[in-house]
Short mmCIF file of C-alpha atoms in Angstrom, two decimals:
data_model
loop_
_atom_site.label_atom_id
_atom_site.label_comp_id
_atom_site.label_asym_id
_atom_site.label_seq_id
_atom_site.Cartn_x
_atom_site.Cartn_y
_atom_site.Cartn_z
CA MET A 1 126.19 52.70 208.50
CA ASN A 2 124.95 55.89 206.83
CA THR A 3 121.32 55.41 205.86
CA SER A 4 120.52 59.06 205.08
CA PRO A 5 118.83 59.49 201.70
CA THR A 6 120.78 60.98 198.80
CA ARG A 7 119.96 64.64 198.31
CA ARG A 8 118.64 65.49 194.86
CA ALA A 9 119.25 68.70 192.94
CA LEU A 10 118.07 70.03 189.59
CA VAL A 11 120.30 72.46 187.68
CA VAL A 12 118.46 74.33 184.93
CA GLY A 13 120.94 75.43 182.28
CA SER A 14 123.44 72.78 183.30
CA THR A 15 125.69 73.15 180.24
CA GLY A 16 126.38 76.87 180.72
CA ILE A 17 129.35 78.34 182.60
CA ALA A 18 127.55 78.63 185.92
CA GLY A 19 125.53 75.47 185.32
CA GLN A 20 128.55 73.28 184.65
CA THR A 21 130.38 74.68 187.65
CA VAL A 22 127.60 74.28 190.20
CA SER A 23 126.74 70.83 188.80
CA ARG A 24 130.33 69.73 189.34
CA GLN A 25 130.32 71.09 192.88
CA LEU A 26 127.05 69.37 193.75
CA VAL A 27 128.25 66.03 192.36
CA ASP A 28 131.49 66.35 194.35
CA ALA A 29 129.43 67.05 197.49
CA GLY A 30 127.44 63.84 197.03
CA TRP A 31 124.23 65.21 195.53
CA ASP A 32 122.16 63.28 192.99
CA VAL A 33 122.20 65.90 190.22
CA TYR A 34 119.88 66.24 187.23
CA GLY A 35 120.91 68.69 184.53
CA LEU A 36 118.22 70.26 182.36
CA ASN A 37 119.14 71.92 179.08
CA ARG A 38 117.58 72.55 175.67
CA ARG A 39 120.16 71.16 173.28
CA GLY A 40 121.38 68.03 175.02
CA GLY A 41 124.92 69.40 175.32
CA ARG A 42 127.80 67.82 177.19
CA GLN A 43 127.04 67.31 180.88
CA VAL A 44 129.48 67.25 183.76
CA ASP A 45 130.43 63.70 184.74
CA GLY A 46 127.96 62.32 187.26
CA VAL A 47 125.02 64.46 186.12
CA THR A 48 121.87 62.82 184.79
CA SER A 49 120.95 64.64 181.59
CA VAL A 50 117.40 65.89 181.07
CA GLN A 51 116.59 67.55 177.75
CA ALA A 52 113.60 69.78 177.02
CA ASP A 53 112.73 73.04 175.34
CA LEU A 54 111.84 75.20 178.32
CA LEU A 55 109.37 77.14 176.18
CA ASP A 56 107.40 73.94 175.64
CA ALA A 57 105.37 73.48 178.81
CA ASP A 58 104.31 69.91 178.00
CA ALA A 59 107.82 68.78 177.09
CA THR A 60 109.23 70.36 180.24
CA ALA A 61 106.58 68.68 182.38
CA ALA A 62 107.31 65.30 180.81
CA ALA A 63 111.07 65.69 181.23
CA LEU A 64 110.88 66.67 184.91
CA ALA A 65 108.14 64.25 185.98
CA GLY A 66 109.20 62.14 188.94
CA ILE A 67 112.50 63.89 189.65
CA ALA A 68 111.20 65.77 192.72
CA PRO A 69 114.40 67.68 193.53
CA GLU A 70 115.07 69.16 196.95
CA ILE A 71 116.87 72.18 195.54
CA VAL A 72 116.63 73.82 192.11
CA ILE A 73 119.33 76.09 190.73
CA ILE A 74 118.33 78.11 187.67
CA THR A 75 121.17 79.48 185.55
CA ALA A 76 119.54 79.47 182.08
CA TRP A 77 118.38 82.41 180.02
CA ILE A 78 117.51 82.99 176.37
CA ARG A 79 118.62 86.13 174.52
CA LYS A 80 116.17 87.79 172.12
CA GLU A 81 116.24 90.95 170.00
CA THR A 82 114.10 93.14 172.26
CA GLU A 83 113.56 93.35 175.99
CA ALA A 84 109.86 92.68 175.52
CA GLN A 85 110.82 89.38 173.90
CA ASN A 86 113.39 88.69 176.61
CA ILE A 87 110.70 89.19 179.24
CA ALA A 88 108.22 86.95 177.44
CA VAL A 89 110.54 84.00 176.91
CA ASN A 90 112.56 84.15 180.12
CA SER A 91 109.54 84.45 182.36
CA ALA A 92 107.84 81.63 180.43
CA THR A 93 110.81 79.30 181.00
CA LEU A 94 110.59 79.76 184.77
CA ARG A 95 106.82 79.44 184.74
CA ASN A 96 107.08 76.16 182.83
CA VAL A 97 109.75 74.76 185.14
CA PHE A 98 107.72 75.55 188.26
CA ALA A 99 104.53 74.13 186.74
CA ALA A 100 106.41 70.94 185.88
CA LEU A 101 107.82 70.54 189.39
CA GLU A 102 104.66 71.39 191.31
CA PRO A 103 102.77 68.05 190.96
CA ASP A 104 105.58 66.01 192.57
CA GLY A 105 106.27 68.53 195.33
CA GLY A 106 109.36 68.33 197.53
CA VAL A 107 111.12 71.48 196.33
CA ARG A 108 112.66 73.14 199.37
CA HIS A 109 114.71 75.97 197.83
CA VAL A 110 115.16 77.61 194.42
CA ALA A 111 118.25 79.70 193.63
CA LEU A 112 117.98 82.02 190.62
CA LEU A 113 121.04 83.44 188.87
CA THR A 114 120.60 86.91 187.39
CA GLY A 115 123.17 89.70 187.09
CA LEU A 116 124.04 93.36 187.26
CA LYS A 117 121.57 94.38 184.57
CA HIS A 118 119.32 94.45 187.62
CA TYR A 119 121.11 97.73 188.44
CA LEU A 120 122.18 98.79 184.94
CA GLY A 121 119.06 98.09 182.89
CA PRO A 122 118.47 95.82 179.87
CA PHE A 123 120.59 95.70 176.71
CA GLU A 124 118.39 98.15 174.79
CA ASP A 125 118.37 100.70 177.63
CA TYR A 126 121.73 99.81 179.11
CA ALA A 127 123.13 102.12 181.80
CA THR A 128 121.04 105.10 180.68
CA GLY A 129 118.79 105.28 183.73
CA VAL A 130 121.20 104.11 186.41
CA LYS A 131 120.38 105.74 189.73
CA ALA A 132 122.40 103.58 192.09
CA GLU A 133 125.78 104.72 193.34
CA THR A 134 128.65 102.28 193.15
CA PRO A 135 129.10 99.93 194.80
CA PHE A 136 125.68 98.48 193.97
CA HIS A 137 123.67 97.23 196.94
CA GLU A 138 120.97 94.58 196.91
CA ASP A 139 118.30 96.92 198.30
CA GLU A 140 118.48 99.36 195.38
CA PRO A 141 115.00 99.95 193.91
CA ARG A 142 114.19 98.55 190.51
CA LEU A 143 114.76 100.80 187.51
CA PRO A 144 111.67 102.03 185.62
CA SER A 145 112.66 100.24 182.40
CA PRO A 146 111.15 96.80 181.70
CA ASN A 147 113.73 94.16 182.59
CA PHE A 148 113.59 90.39 182.19
CA TYR A 149 115.48 89.95 185.48
CA TYR A 150 112.56 91.62 187.26
CA ALA A 151 110.10 89.40 185.41
CA GLN A 152 112.07 86.31 186.42
CA GLU A 153 112.10 87.42 190.05
CA ASP A 154 108.35 87.95 189.98
CA GLU A 155 107.83 84.43 188.61
CA LEU A 156 110.11 83.09 191.36
CA PHE A 157 108.28 84.95 194.12
CA ALA A 158 104.86 83.85 192.89
CA ALA A 159 105.91 80.21 192.65
CA ALA A 160 107.52 80.32 196.09
CA GLN A 161 104.31 81.60 197.62
CA ARG A 162 102.24 78.99 195.80
CA MET A 163 104.54 75.99 196.29
CA GLY A 164 105.99 76.81 199.70
CA PHE A 165 109.72 76.82 198.91
CA THR A 166 112.31 79.40 199.93
CA TRP A 167 114.30 81.30 197.32
CA SER A 168 117.50 83.21 196.71
CA VAL A 169 118.57 85.52 193.89
CA HIS A 170 122.24 85.80 192.92
CA ARG A 171 123.42 88.87 191.00
CA SER A 172 126.77 88.13 189.42
CA HIS A 173 129.04 90.43 187.47
CA THR A 174 131.04 89.29 184.43
CA VAL A 175 131.83 85.61 185.01
CA PHE A 176 135.35 84.22 184.68
CA GLY A 177 134.80 80.50 184.27
CA PHE A 178 135.74 77.17 182.76
CA ALA A 179 133.06 75.44 180.72
CA VAL A 180 133.29 73.04 177.78
CA ASP A 181 131.09 73.72 174.72
CA ASN A 182 130.09 77.18 175.95
CA ALA A 183 131.38 80.43 174.49
CA MET A 184 129.75 82.94 176.85
CA ASN A 185 132.97 83.43 178.78
CA MET A 186 135.22 86.46 178.81
CA VAL A 187 138.29 84.45 179.87
CA LEU A 188 138.05 82.17 176.85
CA THR A 189 137.12 85.01 174.50
CA LEU A 190 140.05 87.20 175.56
CA SER A 191 142.42 84.23 175.48
CA VAL A 192 141.38 83.42 171.91
CA TYR A 193 141.78 87.11 171.02
CA ALA A 194 145.29 87.19 172.52
CA ASN A 195 146.35 84.06 170.66
CA ILE A 196 145.04 85.46 167.37
CA CYS A 197 146.91 88.72 167.98
CA LYS A 198 150.09 86.74 168.65
CA GLU A 199 149.61 84.64 165.52
CA LEU A 200 149.06 87.70 163.33
CA GLY A 201 151.66 89.91 164.98
CA ARG A 202 148.99 92.35 166.07
CA THR A 203 148.83 94.46 169.20
CA PHE A 204 146.56 93.15 171.94
CA THR A 205 144.40 96.29 172.05
CA PHE A 206 141.77 96.78 174.74
CA PRO A 207 138.49 96.62 172.78
CA GLY A 208 136.34 98.53 175.25
CA SER A 209 135.66 102.08 176.36
CA VAL A 210 138.05 104.55 177.96
CA GLU A 211 135.74 104.58 180.96
CA GLN A 212 135.99 100.82 181.52
CA TRP A 213 139.74 101.01 181.08
CA ASN A 214 140.02 103.57 183.88
CA PHE A 215 137.09 102.86 186.19
CA VAL A 216 137.18 100.56 189.18
CA THR A 217 135.35 97.31 188.48
CA ASP A 218 135.00 93.71 189.66
CA VAL A 219 134.18 90.28 188.22
CA THR A 220 132.79 86.94 189.43
CA ASP A 221 134.74 83.69 189.49
CA SER A 222 132.47 80.84 188.39
CA ASP A 223 133.65 78.57 191.20
CA LEU A 224 132.86 81.27 193.74
CA LEU A 225 129.45 81.76 192.15
CA GLY A 226 128.72 78.05 192.42
CA GLU A 227 129.78 78.06 196.06
CA GLN A 228 127.32 80.85 196.86
CA LEU A 229 124.49 79.15 194.97
CA VAL A 230 125.01 75.95 196.96
CA TRP A 231 125.50 77.83 200.24
CA ALA A 232 122.25 79.78 199.87
CA SER A 233 120.40 76.59 198.94
CA THR A 234 121.61 74.76 202.05
CA HIS A 235 121.85 77.41 204.79
CA PRO A 236 118.97 79.22 206.51
CA GLU A 237 120.80 82.55 206.15
CA GLY A 238 120.33 82.30 202.39
CA ARG A 239 116.57 81.94 202.46
CA ASN A 240 114.42 84.58 200.75
CA GLU A 241 117.30 86.96 200.05
CA ALA A 242 119.01 88.55 197.07
CA PHE A 243 122.82 88.55 197.08
CA ASN A 244 125.47 90.18 194.97
CA ILE A 245 128.29 87.81 194.10
CA ALA A 246 131.71 89.09 193.02
CA ASN A 247 135.26 88.10 193.84
CA GLY A 248 135.65 90.61 196.64
CA ASP A 249 138.61 92.46 195.15
CA LEU A 250 138.53 95.50 192.88
CA PHE A 251 140.70 96.31 189.88
CA ARG A 252 141.04 98.50 186.82
CA TRP A 253 141.43 97.00 183.38
CA ARG A 254 144.44 99.29 182.79
CA TRP A 255 146.10 97.27 185.61
CA LEU A 256 144.96 93.76 184.57
CA TRP A 257 145.32 94.10 180.78
CA PRO A 258 149.15 94.31 180.78
CA GLN A 259 149.27 91.21 183.00
CA ILE A 260 147.16 89.28 180.50
CA ALA A 261 149.33 90.52 177.63
CA GLU A 262 152.53 89.44 179.40
CA TYR A 263 151.04 86.03 180.12
CA PHE A 264 150.32 85.43 176.43
CA GLY A 265 153.49 87.11 175.20
CA VAL A 266 151.90 89.92 173.18
CA ASP A 267 152.31 93.68 173.00
CA TRP A 268 149.34 95.59 174.36
CA ALA A 269 147.62 98.94 173.98
CA GLY A 270 144.85 100.72 175.80
CA PRO A 271 141.79 102.26 174.18
CA THR A 272 142.07 105.20 171.86
CA GLY A 273 138.98 107.11 170.77
CA GLU A 274 136.12 104.89 169.66
CA PRO A 275 136.30 101.32 170.98
CA GLN A 276 137.86 98.84 168.56
CA THR A 277 135.28 96.19 169.34
CA LEU A 278 135.98 92.51 168.96
CA GLU A 279 132.76 92.08 167.01
CA SER A 280 134.01 94.54 164.39
CA SER A 281 137.63 93.35 164.19
CA MET A 282 137.59 89.60 164.76
CA PRO A 283 135.03 87.98 162.42
CA ALA A 284 137.07 88.78 159.30
CA VAL A 285 140.28 87.17 160.57
CA ALA A 286 139.41 84.88 163.47
CA PRO A 287 137.92 81.79 161.74
CA ALA A 288 140.83 81.07 159.41
CA THR A 289 143.48 82.15 161.91
CA TRP A 290 142.09 80.02 164.72
CA ALA A 291 141.66 77.01 162.43
CA ARG A 292 145.36 77.31 161.55
CA ILE A 293 146.37 77.58 165.22
CA ALA A 294 144.16 74.66 166.20
CA GLU A 295 145.52 72.45 163.43
CA ARG A 296 149.14 73.21 164.26
CA GLU A 297 148.71 72.87 168.03
CA GLY A 298 146.42 69.84 167.96
CA LEU A 299 143.57 71.60 169.73
CA ALA A 300 140.19 70.00 170.36
CA GLU A 301 138.13 72.75 168.71
CA HIS A 302 138.85 74.32 165.32
CA ASP A 303 135.65 76.43 165.12
CA VAL A 304 136.35 79.75 166.84
CA SER A 305 132.63 80.54 167.08
CA LYS A 306 132.32 77.74 169.63
CA LEU A 307 134.98 79.31 171.82
CA ALA A 308 134.67 83.09 171.57
CA SER A 309 131.63 85.28 172.06
CA TRP A 310 132.77 88.65 170.72
CA TRP A 311 129.53 90.57 171.42
CA HIS A 312 129.35 89.31 174.99
CA SER A 313 132.77 90.62 175.97
CA ASP A 314 132.19 93.83 173.99
CA SER A 315 129.03 94.55 175.99
CA ASP A 316 130.88 94.31 179.30
CA LEU A 317 134.06 96.10 178.26
CA GLY A 318 132.22 98.84 176.40
CA ARG A 319 130.30 100.25 179.34
CA GLU A 320 130.61 103.96 179.99
CA VAL A 321 129.57 103.79 183.65
CA GLU A 322 131.44 102.57 186.68
CA CYS A 323 130.22 99.17 187.78
CA PHE A 324 131.08 97.18 190.89
CA THR A 325 129.15 95.61 193.73
CA ASP A 326 129.04 95.52 197.50
CA MET A 327 129.44 92.09 199.15
CA THR A 328 128.68 93.14 202.73
CA LYS A 329 125.24 91.53 202.86
CA SER A 330 126.58 88.17 201.78
CA LYS A 331 129.44 88.36 204.29
CA GLU A 332 127.13 89.30 207.13
CA ALA A 333 124.96 86.29 206.27
CA GLY A 334 127.98 84.01 206.64
CA PHE A 335 129.26 83.54 203.09
CA LEU A 336 132.91 84.62 203.39
CA ASN A 337 134.46 83.02 200.31
CA PHE A 338 136.47 85.18 197.88
CA ARG A 339 138.83 85.01 194.91
CA SER A 340 141.80 86.94 193.55
CA THR A 341 140.78 88.17 190.11
CA PRO A 342 144.17 87.72 188.36
CA LYS A 343 144.52 84.23 189.83
CA SER A 344 140.95 83.48 188.76
CA PHE A 345 141.67 84.51 185.17
CA PHE A 346 144.87 82.54 184.81
CA ASP A 347 143.48 79.50 186.62
CA LYS A 348 140.72 79.28 184.03
CA VAL A 349 143.21 79.70 181.17
CA GLU A 350 145.24 76.79 182.52
CA ARG A 351 142.11 74.65 182.70
CA TYR A 352 141.34 75.45 179.07
CA ARG A 353 144.91 74.56 178.13
CA ALA A 354 144.64 71.24 179.97
CA ALA A 355 141.41 70.55 178.04
CA ARG A 356 143.28 71.33 174.78
CA LEU A 357 140.97 74.22 173.96
CA LEU A 358 143.80 76.75 174.13
CA PRO A 359 147.43 76.32 173.01
#
């Protein structure tokens, strides 16, 4: 008879793309999973929902009292207008979570999800001071610009020293994922865009920069990201290390874009001159067009704003610098998982179709 105690995990930001994915993986692996989020959104089946405003220290402490997780996976962040505000709120959320967990003790490892703005700089100073050569390596020095990822790391390091847990930092690129009630996903955004183009008889035009169209790049499959988060939290090789996490293959959008267009049955075009951003072209036509598609096809969501995040995809596709990462450190540590990027994209589309979020 197996008498080993159930392992307990806390996922902070459990309703986001990464949060839903890693929660699902932990539940499937037999963990007792608590999911913390601000708005009380839909949790993955098997996750115990915990709701609190992470900026409210008292509310966070009350919500987390008695949980005493063994591992904590932090995937949440809050976007503000300036980087100074980003630093203030996103460091406060971590500080409040650690303060809430400290009285009960028991935390063995904390995995923090960040991203490639670690190498590229924050939104308001994006890619202007990049010194690292591609592919980006984990040991690149921090950029001189203030960056909320750096502030989050510093909160993590301070708490680890005070509370005695090990840590890992995971720097993902653009995430291709499946998540319900979450629009911060390029796969879903581009799929909605393609369906609107098809409905209106428009060309599926690449909305980003000429540089992103032509440069080598990579992306991160959400399932792969979850696997690395769990691996680092449960293997000694993941302790006190920062890891890039990307699919392991490289591509150019000029190669992938025609494949996406063929899949959705639309004509395509590359960039010409100034980027024709989604944020400038979609708001005027998307709400009514998507509502019509959703009504006709019997889809579960008629509000396009709950599916597509135009600015988020624009920010990634509009870069004017080459951007891809090196995965050698992760491989040498023993994490050998990978994904094919085209298969990743179309796998997620099929999941959204099965969930009746896409026609």
